[in-house]
Short mmCIF file of C-alpha atoms and ligand atoms in Angstrom, two decimals:
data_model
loop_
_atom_site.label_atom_id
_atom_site.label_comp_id
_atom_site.label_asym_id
_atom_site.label_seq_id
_atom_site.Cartn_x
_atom_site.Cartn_y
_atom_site.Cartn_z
CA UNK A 52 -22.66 -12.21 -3.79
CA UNK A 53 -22.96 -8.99 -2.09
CA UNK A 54 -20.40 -6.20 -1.45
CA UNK A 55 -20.85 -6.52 2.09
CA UNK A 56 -20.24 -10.37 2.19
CA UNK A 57 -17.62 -10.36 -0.09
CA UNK A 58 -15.68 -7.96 2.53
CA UNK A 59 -16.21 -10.07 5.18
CA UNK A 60 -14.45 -13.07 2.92
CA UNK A 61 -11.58 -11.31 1.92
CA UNK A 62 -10.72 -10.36 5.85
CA UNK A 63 -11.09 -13.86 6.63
CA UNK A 64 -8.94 -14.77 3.88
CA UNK A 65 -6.68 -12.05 4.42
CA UNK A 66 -5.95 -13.39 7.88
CA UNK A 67 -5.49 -17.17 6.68
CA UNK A 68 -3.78 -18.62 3.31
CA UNK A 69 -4.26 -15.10 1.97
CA UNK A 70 -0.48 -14.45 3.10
CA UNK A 71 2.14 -15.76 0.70
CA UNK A 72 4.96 -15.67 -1.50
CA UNK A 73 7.79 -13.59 -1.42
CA UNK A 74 8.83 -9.92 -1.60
CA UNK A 75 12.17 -10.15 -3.07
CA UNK A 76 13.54 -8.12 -0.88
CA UNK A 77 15.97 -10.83 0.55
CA UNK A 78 17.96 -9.55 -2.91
CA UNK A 79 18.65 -6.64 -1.54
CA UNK A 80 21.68 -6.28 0.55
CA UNK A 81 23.41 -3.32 2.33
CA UNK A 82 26.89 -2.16 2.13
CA UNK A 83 27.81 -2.24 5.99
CA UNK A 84 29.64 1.06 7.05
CA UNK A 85 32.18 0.19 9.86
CA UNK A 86 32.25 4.59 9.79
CA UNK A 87 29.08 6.04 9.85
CA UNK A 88 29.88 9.18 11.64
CA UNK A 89 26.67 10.07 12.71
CA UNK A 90 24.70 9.79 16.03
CA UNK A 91 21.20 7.50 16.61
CA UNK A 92 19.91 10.57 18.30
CA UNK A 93 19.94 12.81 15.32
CA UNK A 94 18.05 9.91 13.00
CA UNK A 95 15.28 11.63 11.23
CA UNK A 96 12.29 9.33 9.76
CA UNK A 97 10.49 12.21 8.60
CA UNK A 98 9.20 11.62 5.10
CA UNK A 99 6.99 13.32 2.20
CA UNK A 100 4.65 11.56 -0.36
CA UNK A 101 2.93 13.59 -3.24
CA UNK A 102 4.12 16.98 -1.36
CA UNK A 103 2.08 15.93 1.91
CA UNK A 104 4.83 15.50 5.04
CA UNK A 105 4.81 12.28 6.50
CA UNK A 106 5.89 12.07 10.35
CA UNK A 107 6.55 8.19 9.97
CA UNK A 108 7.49 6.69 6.77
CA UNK A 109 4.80 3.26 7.18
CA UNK A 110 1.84 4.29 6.25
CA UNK A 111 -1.08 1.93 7.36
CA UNK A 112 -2.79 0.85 3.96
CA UNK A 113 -6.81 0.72 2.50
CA UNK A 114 -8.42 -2.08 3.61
CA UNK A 115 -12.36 -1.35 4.40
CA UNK A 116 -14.69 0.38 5.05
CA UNK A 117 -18.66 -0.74 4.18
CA UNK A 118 -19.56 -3.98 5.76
CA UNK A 119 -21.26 -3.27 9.27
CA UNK A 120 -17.92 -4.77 11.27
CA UNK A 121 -15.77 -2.74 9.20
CA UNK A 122 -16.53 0.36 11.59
CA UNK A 123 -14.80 -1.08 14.47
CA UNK A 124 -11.51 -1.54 12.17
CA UNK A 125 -11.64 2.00 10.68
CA UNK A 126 -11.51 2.70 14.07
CA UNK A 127 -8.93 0.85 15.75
CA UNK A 128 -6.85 1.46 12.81
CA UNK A 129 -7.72 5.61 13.21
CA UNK A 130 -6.57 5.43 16.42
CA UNK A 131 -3.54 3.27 15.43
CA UNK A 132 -2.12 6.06 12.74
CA UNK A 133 -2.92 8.75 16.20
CA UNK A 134 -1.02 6.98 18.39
CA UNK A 135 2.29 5.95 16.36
CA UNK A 136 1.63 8.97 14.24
CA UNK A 137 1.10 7.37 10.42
CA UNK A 138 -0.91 8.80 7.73
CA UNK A 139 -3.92 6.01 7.19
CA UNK A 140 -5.62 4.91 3.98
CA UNK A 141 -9.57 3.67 4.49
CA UNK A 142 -10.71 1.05 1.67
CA UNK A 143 -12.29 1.52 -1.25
CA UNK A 144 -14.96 4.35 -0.66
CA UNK A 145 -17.14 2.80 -3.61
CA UNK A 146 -20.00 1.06 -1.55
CA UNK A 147 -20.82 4.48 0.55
CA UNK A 148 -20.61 6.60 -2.43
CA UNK A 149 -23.33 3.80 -3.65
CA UNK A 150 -25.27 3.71 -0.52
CA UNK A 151 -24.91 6.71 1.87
CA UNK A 152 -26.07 5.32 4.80
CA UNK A 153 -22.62 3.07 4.81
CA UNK A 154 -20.39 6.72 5.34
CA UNK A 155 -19.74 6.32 8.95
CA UNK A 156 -18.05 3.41 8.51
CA UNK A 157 -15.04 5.31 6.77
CA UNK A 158 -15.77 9.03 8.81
CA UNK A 159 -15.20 6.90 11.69
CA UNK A 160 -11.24 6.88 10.51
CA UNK A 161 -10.99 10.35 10.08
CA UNK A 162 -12.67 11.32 13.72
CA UNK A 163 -9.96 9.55 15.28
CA UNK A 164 -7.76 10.72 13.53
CA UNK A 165 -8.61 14.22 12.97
CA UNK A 166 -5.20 16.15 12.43
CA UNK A 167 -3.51 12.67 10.73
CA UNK A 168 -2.86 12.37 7.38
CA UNK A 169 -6.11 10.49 5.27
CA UNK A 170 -6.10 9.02 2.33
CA UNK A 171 -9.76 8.25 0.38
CA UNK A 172 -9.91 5.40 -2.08
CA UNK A 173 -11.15 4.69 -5.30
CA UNK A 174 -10.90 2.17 -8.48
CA UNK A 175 -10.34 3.10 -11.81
CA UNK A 176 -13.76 2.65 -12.69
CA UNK A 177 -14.51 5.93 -10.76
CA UNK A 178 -15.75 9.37 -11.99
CA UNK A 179 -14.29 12.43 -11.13
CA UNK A 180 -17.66 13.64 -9.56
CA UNK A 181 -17.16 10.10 -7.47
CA UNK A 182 -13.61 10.89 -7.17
CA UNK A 183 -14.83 14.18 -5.22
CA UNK A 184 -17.44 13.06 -3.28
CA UNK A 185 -15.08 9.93 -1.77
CA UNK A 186 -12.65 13.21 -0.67
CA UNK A 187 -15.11 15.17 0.98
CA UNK A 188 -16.24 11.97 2.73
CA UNK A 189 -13.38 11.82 4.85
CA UNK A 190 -11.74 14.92 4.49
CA UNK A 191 -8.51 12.82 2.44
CA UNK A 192 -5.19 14.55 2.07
CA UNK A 193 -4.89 12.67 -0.91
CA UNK A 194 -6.93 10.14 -2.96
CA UNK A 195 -5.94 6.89 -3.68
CA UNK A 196 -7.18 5.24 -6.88
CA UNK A 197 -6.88 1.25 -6.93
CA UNK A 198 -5.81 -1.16 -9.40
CA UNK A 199 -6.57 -4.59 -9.31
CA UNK A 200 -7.14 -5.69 -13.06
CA UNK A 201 -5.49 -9.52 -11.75
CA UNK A 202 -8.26 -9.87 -8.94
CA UNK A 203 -11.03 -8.33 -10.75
CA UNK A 204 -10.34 -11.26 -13.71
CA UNK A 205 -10.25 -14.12 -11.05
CA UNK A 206 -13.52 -13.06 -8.77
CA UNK A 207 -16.14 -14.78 -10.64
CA UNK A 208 -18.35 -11.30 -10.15
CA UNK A 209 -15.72 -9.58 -11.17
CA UNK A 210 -15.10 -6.67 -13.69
CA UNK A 211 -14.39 -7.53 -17.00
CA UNK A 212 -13.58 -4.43 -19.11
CA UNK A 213 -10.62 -2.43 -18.23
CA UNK A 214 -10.28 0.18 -20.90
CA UNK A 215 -10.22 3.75 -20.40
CA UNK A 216 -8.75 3.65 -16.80
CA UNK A 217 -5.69 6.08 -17.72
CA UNK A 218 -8.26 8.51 -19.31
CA UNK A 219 -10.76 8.26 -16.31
CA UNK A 220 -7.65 8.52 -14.18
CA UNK A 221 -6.03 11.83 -16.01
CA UNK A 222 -9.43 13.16 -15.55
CA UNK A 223 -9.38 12.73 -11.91
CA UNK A 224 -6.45 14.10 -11.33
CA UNK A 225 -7.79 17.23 -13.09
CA UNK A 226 -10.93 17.63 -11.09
CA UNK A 227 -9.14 17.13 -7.27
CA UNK A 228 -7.19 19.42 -5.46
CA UNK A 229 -5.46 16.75 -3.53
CA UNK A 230 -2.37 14.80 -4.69
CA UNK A 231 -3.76 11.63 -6.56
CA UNK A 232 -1.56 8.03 -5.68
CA UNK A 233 -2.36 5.09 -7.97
CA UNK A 234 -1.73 1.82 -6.26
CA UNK A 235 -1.72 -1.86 -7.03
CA UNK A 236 -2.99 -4.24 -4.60
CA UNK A 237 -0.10 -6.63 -4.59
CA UNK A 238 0.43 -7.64 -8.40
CA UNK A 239 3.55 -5.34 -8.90
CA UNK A 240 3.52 -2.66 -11.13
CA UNK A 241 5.98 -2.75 -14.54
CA UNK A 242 8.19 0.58 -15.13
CA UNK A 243 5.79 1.19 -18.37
CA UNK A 244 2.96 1.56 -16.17
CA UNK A 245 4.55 3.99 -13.65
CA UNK A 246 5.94 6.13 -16.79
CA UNK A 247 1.93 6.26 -18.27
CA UNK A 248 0.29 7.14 -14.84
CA UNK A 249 3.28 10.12 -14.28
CA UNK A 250 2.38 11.52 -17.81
CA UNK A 251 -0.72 12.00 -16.61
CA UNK A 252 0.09 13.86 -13.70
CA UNK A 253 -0.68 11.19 -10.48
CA UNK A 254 1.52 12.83 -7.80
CA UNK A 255 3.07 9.34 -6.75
CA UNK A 256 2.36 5.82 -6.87
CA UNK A 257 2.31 2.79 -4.39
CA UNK A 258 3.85 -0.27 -6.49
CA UNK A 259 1.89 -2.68 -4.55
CA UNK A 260 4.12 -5.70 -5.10
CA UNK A 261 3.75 -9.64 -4.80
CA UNK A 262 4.94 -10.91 -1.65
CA UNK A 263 2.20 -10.39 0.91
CA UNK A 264 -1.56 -10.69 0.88
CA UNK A 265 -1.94 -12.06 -1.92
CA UNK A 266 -5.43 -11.49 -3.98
CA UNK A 267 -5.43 -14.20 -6.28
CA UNK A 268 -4.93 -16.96 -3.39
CA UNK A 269 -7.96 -15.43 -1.61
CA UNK A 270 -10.52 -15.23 -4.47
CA UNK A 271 -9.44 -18.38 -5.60
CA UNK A 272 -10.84 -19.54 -2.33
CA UNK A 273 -13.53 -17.79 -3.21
CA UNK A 274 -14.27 -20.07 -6.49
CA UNK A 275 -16.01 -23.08 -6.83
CA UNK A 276 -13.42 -23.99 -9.32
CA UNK A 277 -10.40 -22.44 -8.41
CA UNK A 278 -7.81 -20.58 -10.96
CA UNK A 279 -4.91 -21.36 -9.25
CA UNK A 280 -2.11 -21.32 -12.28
CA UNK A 281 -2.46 -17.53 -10.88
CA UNK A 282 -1.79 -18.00 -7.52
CA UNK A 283 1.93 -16.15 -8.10
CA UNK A 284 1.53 -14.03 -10.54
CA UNK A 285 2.62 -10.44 -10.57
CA UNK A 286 6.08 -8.68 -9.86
CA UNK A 287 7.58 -8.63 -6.38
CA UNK A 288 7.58 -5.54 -4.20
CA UNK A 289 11.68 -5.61 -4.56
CA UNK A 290 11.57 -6.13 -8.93
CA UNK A 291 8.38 -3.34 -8.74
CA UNK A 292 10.70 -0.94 -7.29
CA UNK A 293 13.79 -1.60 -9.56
CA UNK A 294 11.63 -0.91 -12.62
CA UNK A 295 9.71 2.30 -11.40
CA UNK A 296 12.07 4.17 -9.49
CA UNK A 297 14.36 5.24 -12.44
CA UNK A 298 11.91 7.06 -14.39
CA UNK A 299 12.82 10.10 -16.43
CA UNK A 300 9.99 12.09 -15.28
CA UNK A 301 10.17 11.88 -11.44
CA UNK A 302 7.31 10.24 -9.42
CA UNK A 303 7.34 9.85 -5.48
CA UNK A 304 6.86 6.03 -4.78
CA UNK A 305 5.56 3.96 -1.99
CA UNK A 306 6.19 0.42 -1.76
CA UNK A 307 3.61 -2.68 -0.47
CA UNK A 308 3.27 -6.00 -0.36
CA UNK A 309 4.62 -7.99 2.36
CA UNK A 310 6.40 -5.05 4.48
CA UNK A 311 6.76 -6.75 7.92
CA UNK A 312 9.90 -5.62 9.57
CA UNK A 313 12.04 -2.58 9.81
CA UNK A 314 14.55 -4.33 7.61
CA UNK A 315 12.07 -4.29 5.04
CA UNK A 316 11.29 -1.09 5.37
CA UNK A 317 14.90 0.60 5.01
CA UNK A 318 15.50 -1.83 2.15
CA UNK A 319 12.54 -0.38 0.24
CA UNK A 320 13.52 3.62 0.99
CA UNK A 321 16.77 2.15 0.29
CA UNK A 322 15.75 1.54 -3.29
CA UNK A 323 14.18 4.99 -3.91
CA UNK A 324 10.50 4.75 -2.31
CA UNK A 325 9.67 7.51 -0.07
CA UNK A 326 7.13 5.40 2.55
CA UNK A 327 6.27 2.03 2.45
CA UNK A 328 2.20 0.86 3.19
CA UNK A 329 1.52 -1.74 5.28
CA UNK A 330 -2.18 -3.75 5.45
CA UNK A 331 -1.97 -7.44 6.10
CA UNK A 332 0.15 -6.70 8.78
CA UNK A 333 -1.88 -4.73 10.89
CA UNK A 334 -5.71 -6.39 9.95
CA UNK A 335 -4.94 -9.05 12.51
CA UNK A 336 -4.20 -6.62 15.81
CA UNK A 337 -7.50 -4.71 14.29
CA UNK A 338 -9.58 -7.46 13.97
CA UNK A 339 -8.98 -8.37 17.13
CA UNK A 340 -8.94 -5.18 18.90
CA UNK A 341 -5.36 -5.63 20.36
CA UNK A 342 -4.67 -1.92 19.59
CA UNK A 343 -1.83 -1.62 22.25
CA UNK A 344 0.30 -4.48 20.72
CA UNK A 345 -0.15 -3.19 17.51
CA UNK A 346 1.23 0.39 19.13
CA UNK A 347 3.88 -2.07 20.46
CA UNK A 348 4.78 -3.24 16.58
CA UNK A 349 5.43 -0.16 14.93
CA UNK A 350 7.68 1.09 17.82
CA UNK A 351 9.62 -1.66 17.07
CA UNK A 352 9.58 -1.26 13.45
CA UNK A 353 10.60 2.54 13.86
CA UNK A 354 13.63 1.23 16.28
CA UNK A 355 14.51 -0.92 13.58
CA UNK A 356 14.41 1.56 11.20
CA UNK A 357 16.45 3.65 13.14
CA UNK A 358 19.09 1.38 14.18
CA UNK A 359 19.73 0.32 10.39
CA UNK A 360 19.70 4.13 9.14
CA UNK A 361 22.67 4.89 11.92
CA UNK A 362 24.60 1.76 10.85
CA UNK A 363 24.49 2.97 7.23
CA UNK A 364 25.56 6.34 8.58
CA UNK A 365 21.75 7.82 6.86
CA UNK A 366 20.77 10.34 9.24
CA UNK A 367 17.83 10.87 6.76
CA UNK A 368 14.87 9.33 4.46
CA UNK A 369 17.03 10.98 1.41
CA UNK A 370 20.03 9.97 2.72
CA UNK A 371 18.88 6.34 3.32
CA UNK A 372 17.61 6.24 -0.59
CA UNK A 373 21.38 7.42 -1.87
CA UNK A 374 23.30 4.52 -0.08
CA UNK A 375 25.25 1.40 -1.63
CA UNK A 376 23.08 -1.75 -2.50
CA UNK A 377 24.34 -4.89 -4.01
CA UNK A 378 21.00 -6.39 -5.57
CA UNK A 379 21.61 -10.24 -6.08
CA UNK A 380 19.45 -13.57 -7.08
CA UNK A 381 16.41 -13.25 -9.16
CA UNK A 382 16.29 -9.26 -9.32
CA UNK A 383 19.55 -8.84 -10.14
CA UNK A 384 18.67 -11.43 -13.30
CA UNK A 385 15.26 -9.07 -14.05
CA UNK A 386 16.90 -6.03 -13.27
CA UNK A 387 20.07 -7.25 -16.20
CA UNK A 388 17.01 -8.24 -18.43
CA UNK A 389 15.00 -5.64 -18.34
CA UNK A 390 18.02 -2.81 -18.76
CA UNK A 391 17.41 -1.64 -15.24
CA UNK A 392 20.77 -0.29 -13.81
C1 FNR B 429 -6.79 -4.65 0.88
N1 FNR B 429 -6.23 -3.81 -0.09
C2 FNR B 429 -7.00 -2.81 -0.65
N2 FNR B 429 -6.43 -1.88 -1.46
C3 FNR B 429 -7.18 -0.87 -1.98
O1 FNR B 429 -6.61 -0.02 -2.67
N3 FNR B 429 -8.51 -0.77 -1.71
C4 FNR B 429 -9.15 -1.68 -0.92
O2 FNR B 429 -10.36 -1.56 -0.68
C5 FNR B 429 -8.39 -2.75 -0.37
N4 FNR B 429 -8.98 -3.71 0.41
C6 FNR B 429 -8.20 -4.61 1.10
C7 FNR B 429 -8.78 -5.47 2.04
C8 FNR B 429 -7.98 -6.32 2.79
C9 FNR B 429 -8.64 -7.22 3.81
C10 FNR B 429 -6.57 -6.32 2.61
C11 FNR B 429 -5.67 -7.20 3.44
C12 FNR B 429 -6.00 -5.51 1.66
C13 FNR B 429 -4.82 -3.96 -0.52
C14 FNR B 429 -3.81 -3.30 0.41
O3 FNR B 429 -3.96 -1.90 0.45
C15 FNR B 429 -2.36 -3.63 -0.02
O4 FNR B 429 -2.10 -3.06 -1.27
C16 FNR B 429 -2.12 -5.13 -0.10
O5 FNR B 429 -2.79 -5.80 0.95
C17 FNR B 429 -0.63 -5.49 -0.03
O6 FNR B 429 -0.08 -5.08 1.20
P1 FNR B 429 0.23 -6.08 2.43
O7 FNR B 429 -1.09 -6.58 2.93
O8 FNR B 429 1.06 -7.19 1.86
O9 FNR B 429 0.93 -5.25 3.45
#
């Protein structure tokens, strides 16, 4: 199976049964403030993330970059973060640092959106000398480095042997002089994991919870003979930010995985993320080159926003992470067992 084909699946997967489960964040409830003092006008969304500033707080997350057709959805997502004003992630940068003649299909991003905040992206199994080359690719604000340990195990090509990523990572972070973010790809990530990877210097990290696309649904329709026992593994986006964003040594945190509506979004800077990502969510309007609705969405998810932050009286991102929650169900049961406050 080549790279290129295997791209092409996962979009067509992505788009399908690829979508599942849930976030978690239905456990999440506001405190409604019959008082907020404050006025919608004044409502700033303005955000940071590793010390780069943010304009919106959804970010548009990696998702290709390679195949021949992924050109045209660099691009219509480039133009997407220019028009509603979002920093952009392209997708893993690995098959143009392999073949240079694939490089346009990731530049593309960056020449339409050529003031925007860029990320690059890389997996673990990258070098620091890759790690370099993937930033002066696309001219990235920051570098994104991938893990997908879960995925990797159920593609039958996949990798195998997954030590020495925190070493390989550290070293990155050494060599670059962009902010590094070390995302999941919508397993969850475990407050142990978050502590390692901010020992080691990453600037922040994107939790990448269960909830929406949903890897091990589409390689396992990728299999002859499926592993679906796996088919819900990982920790939700909701549990992933209970366990990561009480760490003694501070880390700036973005939360994935199934972000669809504003509500979702002010529940995760709610719990102490500073931007969410978004990928699933937009692949469809890209695919199908219906730019202007997908304009049309994240309007409406910044209104959302908005509205929600003036109910709760937040009249900003910090102010929206300091307000009341009541977290119920399942993560209130993880967050007792696990000693999470
Ligand atoms: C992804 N994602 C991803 N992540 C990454 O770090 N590098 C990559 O190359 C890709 N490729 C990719 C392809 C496609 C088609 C999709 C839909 C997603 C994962 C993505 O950034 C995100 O973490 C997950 O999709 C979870 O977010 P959503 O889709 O639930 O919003």
């Amino acid at each position: 199976m080549s790279r290129t084909s295997r791209k092409r699946e996962h979009i067509e997967h992505a788009l399908t049964t690829g979508q599942s489960g849930t976030h978690g964040l239905e456990d999440v409830k506001f405190v409604h403030n019959c008082l907020p003092d404050i006025d919608y006008e004044q409502v700033d969304r303005h955000t940071t993330i590793g010390g780069l500033a943010l304009s919106s707080p959804i970010v548009v997350n990696a998702m290709t970059g390679g195949a021949s057709e992924t050109y045209t959805i660099n691009q219509s997502l480039g133009m997407l973060a220019h028009e509603a004003g979002m920093a952009l992630a392209v997708g893993s940068q690995m098959a143009a640092i392999k073949d240079p003649s694939l490089v346009e299909t990731y530049r593309i991003a960056r020449r339409e959106h050529p003031h925007g905040i860029l990320f690059g992206n890389l997996g673990a199994e990258a070098t620091p000398e890759m790690a370099l080359r993937a930033v002066d690719m696309i001219e990235a604000d920051a570098l994104q480095i991938h893990l997908n340990v879960m995925q990797e195990l159920i593609m039958p090509e996949g990798e195998r042997n997954f030590s020495g990523a925190l070493r390989r990572i550290e070293a990155i972070v050494a060599a670059l002089e962009v902010p590094v973010i070390v995302k999941e790809v919508g397993f969850g990530m475990s407050r142990e994991a978050a502590e390692k990877l901010a020992s080691c210097g990453v600037a922040a990290i994107d939790v990448g919870g269960r909830g929406g696309t949903n890897f091990a649904r589409i390689e396992n329709m990728r299999r002859t003979q499926p592993f679906d026992i796996l088919n819900e593994w990982g920790i939700s986006t909701a549990v992933s930010l209970l366990e990561v964003t009480q760490l003694e040594e501070r880390i700036d945190v973005m939360a994935t995985g199934g972000i669809r509506t504003g509500l979702d979004v002010a529940r995760c800077l709610a719990l102490g993320a500073s931007c969410v990502g978004m990928a699933g969510a937009f692949l469809r309007y890209a695919v199908h080159g219906e730019m202007q609705e997908a304009i049309e969405y994240v309007r409406g998810l910044h209104k959302e926003l908005t509205v929600i932050m003036t109910a709760l009286g937040a009249s900003s991102i910090p102010s929206l992470q300091r307000v009341p929650l009541v977290v119920t169900g399942d993560a209130y049961h993880w967050a007792a067992q696990r000693g999470i406050d």
